[in-house]
Amino acid sequence: MAKKKKKDRKISSSGVVATNRKARHDYTILETYEAGIQLVGTEVKSLRTGKSALGEAFATVDNNEIWLRNLHIPEYSMGSWTNHAPRRVRKLLLHRKEIDSIMGKVRDGHRTLVPLSLYFKDGRLKVELGLAQGKEKHDKRQDIKRRTEEREIVRDLGRKIKGINA
């Protein structure tokens, strides 16, 4: 009789939970880092339902550690008195060399740490952090204009290939 193989739980729990689309519009992303997050049990269960808000979140450097602030993870509906506070400060897990490098870059100039996405990787929640520099209004307008021009070029090339004269 052949033995049944067990499915690996880690593979089935991968996927993006939340993204911060506005961050790439408001900031120029210079570097990205992958960090773990220190969570409590009901936070993980709530995240697995796919509900969280990353729009207002940001990261700070305090006492040689990096903390994620203003990330909203709603209370777990099946939880009881063990539920977590939705907007509590969460510690980010990075290697010491990465933390030291980030600290130096953030303190040098007008740079900040912005979370770009939350996702599960091998059954653990990860956050993609971006070292970002703020854009001004004219920079945002130039980016929108550049994207529009590129879109028009692609459309024109597609029309020429298809033989459509418009």
Short mmCIF file of N, CA, C and O in Angstrom, two decimals, residues 20-95:
data_model
loop_
_atom_site.label_atom_id
_atom_site.label_comp_id
_atom_site.label_asym_id
_atom_site.label_seq_id
_atom_site.Cartn_x
_atom_site.Cartn_y
_atom_site.Cartn_z
N ASN A 20 0.74 49.25 -1.40
CA ASN A 20 0.64 50.70 -1.24
C ASN A 20 0.94 51.33 -2.59
O ASN A 20 2.07 51.67 -2.91
N ARG A 21 -0.09 51.46 -3.42
CA ARG A 21 0.09 51.97 -4.77
C ARG A 21 0.43 53.45 -4.78
O ARG A 21 1.12 53.93 -5.67
N LYS A 22 -0.06 54.18 -3.82
CA LYS A 22 0.18 55.62 -3.77
C LYS A 22 1.63 55.96 -3.46
O LYS A 22 2.13 57.03 -3.82
N ALA A 23 2.35 55.04 -2.82
CA ALA A 23 3.74 55.29 -2.46
C ALA A 23 4.60 55.53 -3.69
O ALA A 23 5.45 56.42 -3.70
N ARG A 24 4.41 54.75 -4.73
CA ARG A 24 5.22 54.92 -5.95
C ARG A 24 4.84 56.20 -6.70
O ARG A 24 5.62 56.70 -7.50
N HIS A 25 3.66 56.72 -6.44
CA HIS A 25 3.25 57.99 -7.05
C HIS A 25 3.84 59.17 -6.29
O HIS A 25 4.28 60.14 -6.90
N ASP A 26 3.85 59.09 -4.96
CA ASP A 26 4.30 60.21 -4.14
C ASP A 26 5.81 60.24 -3.90
O ASP A 26 6.35 61.27 -3.54
N TYR A 27 6.47 59.10 -4.07
CA TYR A 27 7.89 59.01 -3.74
C TYR A 27 8.68 58.38 -4.89
O TYR A 27 8.15 57.58 -5.64
N THR A 28 9.95 58.74 -4.94
CA THR A 28 10.90 58.04 -5.81
C THR A 28 11.54 56.96 -4.95
O THR A 28 12.18 57.26 -3.94
N ILE A 29 11.39 55.70 -5.34
CA ILE A 29 11.92 54.59 -4.56
C ILE A 29 13.38 54.36 -4.98
O ILE A 29 13.67 54.04 -6.13
N LEU A 30 14.31 54.54 -4.02
CA LEU A 30 15.73 54.41 -4.29
C LEU A 30 16.22 52.98 -4.10
O LEU A 30 17.01 52.48 -4.89
N GLU A 31 15.78 52.33 -3.03
CA GLU A 31 16.17 50.94 -2.73
C GLU A 31 14.99 50.24 -2.09
O GLU A 31 14.12 50.88 -1.49
N THR A 32 14.97 48.91 -2.17
CA THR A 32 13.94 48.14 -1.49
C THR A 32 14.58 47.10 -0.58
O THR A 32 15.67 46.60 -0.86
N TYR A 33 13.90 46.82 0.52
CA TYR A 33 14.35 45.83 1.49
C TYR A 33 13.18 44.93 1.83
O TYR A 33 12.03 45.35 1.81
N GLU A 34 13.47 43.68 2.17
CA GLU A 34 12.46 42.74 2.63
C GLU A 34 12.67 42.51 4.11
O GLU A 34 13.77 42.17 4.54
N ALA A 35 11.62 42.70 4.90
CA ALA A 35 11.73 42.55 6.35
C ALA A 35 10.58 41.71 6.88
O ALA A 35 9.48 41.70 6.31
N GLY A 36 10.84 41.02 7.97
CA GLY A 36 9.79 40.30 8.66
C GLY A 36 9.12 41.24 9.65
O GLY A 36 9.62 42.31 9.96
N ILE A 37 7.96 40.84 10.15
CA ILE A 37 7.23 41.65 11.11
C ILE A 37 6.94 40.81 12.34
O ILE A 37 6.55 39.65 12.23
N GLN A 38 7.11 41.41 13.50
CA GLN A 38 6.80 40.72 14.76
C GLN A 38 5.30 40.91 15.04
O GLN A 38 4.84 42.02 15.25
N LEU A 39 4.55 39.81 15.00
CA LEU A 39 3.09 39.85 15.13
C LEU A 39 2.61 38.98 16.27
O LEU A 39 3.35 38.14 16.77
N VAL A 40 1.36 39.18 16.66
CA VAL A 40 0.70 38.30 17.63
C VAL A 40 -0.29 37.43 16.85
O VAL A 40 -0.61 37.70 15.70
N GLY A 41 -0.79 36.38 17.48
CA GLY A 41 -1.58 35.36 16.81
C GLY A 41 -2.81 35.84 16.08
O GLY A 41 -3.08 35.44 14.95
N THR A 42 -3.59 36.73 16.70
CA THR A 42 -4.82 37.17 16.03
C THR A 42 -4.51 38.07 14.84
O THR A 42 -5.33 38.16 13.92
N GLU A 43 -3.36 38.71 14.82
CA GLU A 43 -2.99 39.53 13.66
C GLU A 43 -2.76 38.65 12.44
O GLU A 43 -3.19 38.98 11.33
N VAL A 44 -2.10 37.53 12.63
CA VAL A 44 -1.83 36.62 11.53
C VAL A 44 -3.15 36.08 10.98
O VAL A 44 -3.36 36.03 9.76
N LYS A 45 -4.05 35.69 11.85
CA LYS A 45 -5.34 35.16 11.41
C LYS A 45 -6.14 36.21 10.65
O LYS A 45 -6.77 35.92 9.65
N SER A 46 -6.09 37.44 11.12
CA SER A 46 -6.80 38.52 10.45
C SER A 46 -6.18 38.81 9.08
O SER A 46 -6.89 39.07 8.11
N LEU A 47 -4.86 38.76 8.99
CA LEU A 47 -4.19 39.00 7.70
C LEU A 47 -4.47 37.90 6.70
O LEU A 47 -4.52 38.15 5.49
N ARG A 48 -4.64 36.68 7.16
CA ARG A 48 -4.93 35.58 6.24
C ARG A 48 -6.30 35.75 5.58
O ARG A 48 -6.55 35.18 4.53
N THR A 49 -7.18 36.53 6.19
CA THR A 49 -8.47 36.84 5.55
C THR A 49 -8.29 37.89 4.46
O THR A 49 -9.22 38.13 3.70
N GLY A 50 -7.12 38.53 4.40
CA GLY A 50 -6.81 39.48 3.34
C GLY A 50 -7.25 40.90 3.61
O GLY A 50 -7.41 41.68 2.67
N LYS A 51 -7.41 41.25 4.87
CA LYS A 51 -7.87 42.60 5.19
C LYS A 51 -6.77 43.35 5.95
O LYS A 51 -6.38 42.96 7.04
N SER A 52 -6.30 44.42 5.35
CA SER A 52 -5.37 45.33 6.03
C SER A 52 -5.26 46.59 5.19
O SER A 52 -5.52 46.59 4.00
N ALA A 53 -4.86 47.69 5.84
CA ALA A 53 -4.71 48.97 5.15
C ALA A 53 -3.28 49.46 5.32
O ALA A 53 -2.81 49.68 6.43
N LEU A 54 -2.59 49.61 4.20
CA LEU A 54 -1.18 49.96 4.19
C LEU A 54 -0.96 51.42 3.78
O LEU A 54 0.15 51.91 3.81
N GLY A 55 -2.02 52.11 3.41
CA GLY A 55 -1.91 53.45 2.82
C GLY A 55 -1.25 54.49 3.69
O GLY A 55 -0.48 55.31 3.21
N GLU A 56 -1.51 54.49 4.98
CA GLU A 56 -0.98 55.52 5.87
C GLU A 56 0.23 55.06 6.65
O GLU A 56 0.74 55.78 7.49
N ALA A 57 0.71 53.87 6.40
CA ALA A 57 1.80 53.29 7.19
C ALA A 57 3.15 53.89 6.80
O ALA A 57 3.36 54.33 5.67
N PHE A 58 4.05 53.92 7.78
CA PHE A 58 5.42 54.37 7.55
C PHE A 58 6.32 53.69 8.58
O PHE A 58 5.84 53.15 9.57
N ALA A 59 7.61 53.72 8.33
CA ALA A 59 8.57 53.08 9.24
C ALA A 59 9.49 54.14 9.82
O ALA A 59 9.84 55.13 9.16
N THR A 60 9.88 53.93 11.08
CA THR A 60 10.79 54.86 11.76
C THR A 60 11.95 54.08 12.36
O THR A 60 11.84 52.88 12.61
N VAL A 61 13.04 54.80 12.62
CA VAL A 61 14.21 54.21 13.27
C VAL A 61 14.26 54.78 14.69
O VAL A 61 14.43 55.99 14.87
N ASP A 62 14.09 53.91 15.70
CA ASP A 62 14.14 54.32 17.10
C ASP A 62 15.01 53.33 17.87
O ASP A 62 14.81 52.12 17.79
N ASN A 63 15.98 53.84 18.61
CA ASN A 63 16.85 53.02 19.45
C ASN A 63 17.49 51.86 18.68
O ASN A 63 17.47 50.72 19.12
N ASN A 64 18.03 52.17 17.51
CA ASN A 64 18.72 51.18 16.66
C ASN A 64 17.80 50.03 16.23
O ASN A 64 18.27 48.92 15.98
N GLU A 65 16.52 50.26 16.15
CA GLU A 65 15.55 49.28 15.66
C GLU A 65 14.61 49.98 14.71
O GLU A 65 14.42 51.19 14.78
N ILE A 66 14.00 49.22 13.81
CA ILE A 66 13.06 49.80 12.85
C ILE A 66 11.65 49.35 13.21
O ILE A 66 11.41 48.17 13.43
N TRP A 67 10.74 50.32 13.30
CA TRP A 67 9.37 50.08 13.73
C TRP A 67 8.41 50.49 12.63
O TRP A 67 8.58 51.53 11.99
N LEU A 68 7.38 49.69 12.42
CA LEU A 68 6.33 50.00 11.46
C LEU A 68 5.15 50.61 12.21
O LEU A 68 4.61 50.01 13.13
N ARG A 69 4.78 51.80 11.80
CA ARG A 69 3.72 52.54 12.50
C ARG A 69 2.53 52.75 11.57
O ARG A 69 2.68 52.85 10.36
N ASN A 70 1.37 52.84 12.16
CA ASN A 70 0.13 53.20 11.48
C ASN A 70 -0.37 52.15 10.48
O ASN A 70 -1.18 52.46 9.63
N LEU A 71 0.12 50.93 10.57
CA LEU A 71 -0.41 49.84 9.75
C LEU A 71 -1.70 49.35 10.40
O LEU A 71 -1.70 48.99 11.58
N HIS A 72 -2.78 49.35 9.65
CA HIS A 72 -4.07 48.94 10.22
C HIS A 72 -4.36 47.48 9.86
O HIS A 72 -4.52 47.14 8.70
N ILE A 73 -4.38 46.65 10.89
CA ILE A 73 -4.80 45.26 10.75
C ILE A 73 -6.06 45.13 11.60
O ILE A 73 -5.99 45.24 12.83
N PRO A 74 -7.23 44.92 10.99
CA PRO A 74 -8.46 44.89 11.78
C PRO A 74 -8.48 43.72 12.76
O PRO A 74 -7.79 42.73 12.58
N GLU A 75 -9.29 43.88 13.81
CA GLU A 75 -9.41 42.82 14.82
C GLU A 75 -9.97 41.56 14.16
O GLU A 75 -10.80 41.63 13.25
N TYR A 76 -9.53 40.42 14.65
CA TYR A 76 -9.99 39.13 14.14
C TYR A 76 -11.43 38.91 14.62
O TYR A 76 -11.73 39.02 15.81
N SER A 77 -12.32 38.60 13.69
CA SER A 77 -13.74 38.51 14.02
C SER A 77 -14.04 37.37 14.99
O SER A 77 -14.97 37.46 15.79
N MET A 78 -13.26 36.27 14.95
CA MET A 78 -13.50 35.14 15.84
C MET A 78 -12.71 35.25 17.14
O MET A 78 -12.79 34.37 17.97
N GLY A 79 -11.93 36.32 17.27
CA GLY A 79 -11.13 36.50 18.48
C GLY A 79 -11.98 36.95 19.65
O GLY A 79 -13.11 37.41 19.51
N SER A 80 -11.42 36.83 20.82
CA SER A 80 -12.14 37.24 22.03
C SER A 80 -11.31 38.30 22.74
O SER A 80 -10.81 39.21 22.12
N TRP A 81 -11.10 38.15 24.01
CA TRP A 81 -10.31 39.11 24.77
C TRP A 81 -8.84 39.10 24.35
O TRP A 81 -8.09 40.01 24.70
N THR A 82 -8.43 38.11 23.56
CA THR A 82 -7.04 38.04 23.12
C THR A 82 -6.77 38.86 21.86
O THR A 82 -5.66 38.82 21.34
N ASN A 83 -7.78 39.59 21.36
CA ASN A 83 -7.59 40.37 20.14
C ASN A 83 -6.53 41.45 20.33
O ASN A 83 -6.27 41.90 21.45
N HIS A 84 -5.96 41.89 19.24
CA HIS A 84 -4.88 42.88 19.23
C HIS A 84 -5.44 44.28 18.99
O HIS A 84 -6.58 44.44 18.54
N ALA A 85 -4.62 45.30 19.24
CA ALA A 85 -4.98 46.67 18.91
C ALA A 85 -4.73 46.86 17.41
O ALA A 85 -3.66 46.51 16.92
N PRO A 86 -5.69 47.41 16.67
CA PRO A 86 -5.56 47.47 15.21
C PRO A 86 -4.37 48.29 14.69
O PRO A 86 -3.78 47.95 13.70
N ARG A 87 -4.00 49.36 15.37
CA ARG A 87 -2.92 50.22 14.87
C ARG A 87 -1.71 50.24 15.80
O ARG A 87 -1.04 51.25 15.94
N ARG A 88 -1.39 49.13 16.41
CA ARG A 88 -0.24 49.12 17.32
C ARG A 88 1.07 49.21 16.54
O ARG A 88 1.13 48.91 15.35
N VAL A 89 2.14 49.62 17.22
CA VAL A 89 3.46 49.72 16.60
C VAL A 89 4.07 48.33 16.53
O VAL A 89 4.07 47.59 17.51
N ARG A 90 4.59 47.97 15.35
CA ARG A 90 5.13 46.62 15.14
C ARG A 90 6.61 46.70 14.79
O ARG A 90 7.02 47.52 13.98
N LYS A 91 7.39 45.81 15.38
CA LYS A 91 8.83 45.78 15.16
C LYS A 91 9.12 45.05 13.85
O LYS A 91 8.54 44.00 13.57
N LEU A 92 10.04 45.61 13.06
CA LEU A 92 10.47 44.97 11.83
C LEU A 92 11.75 44.20 12.08
O LEU A 92 12.63 44.64 12.82
N LEU A 93 11.84 43.04 11.47
CA LEU A 93 12.97 42.14 11.69
C LEU A 93 13.92 42.19 10.50
O LEU A 93 13.57 41.74 9.40
N LEU A 94 15.09 42.76 10.72
CA LEU A 94 16.12 42.88 9.70
C LEU A 94 17.47 42.50 10.30
O LEU A 94 17.63 42.48 11.53
N HIS A 95 18.45 42.23 9.45
CA HIS A 95 19.80 41.98 9.93
C HIS A 95 20.42 43.28 10.41
O HIS A 95 20.08 44.37 9.94
#
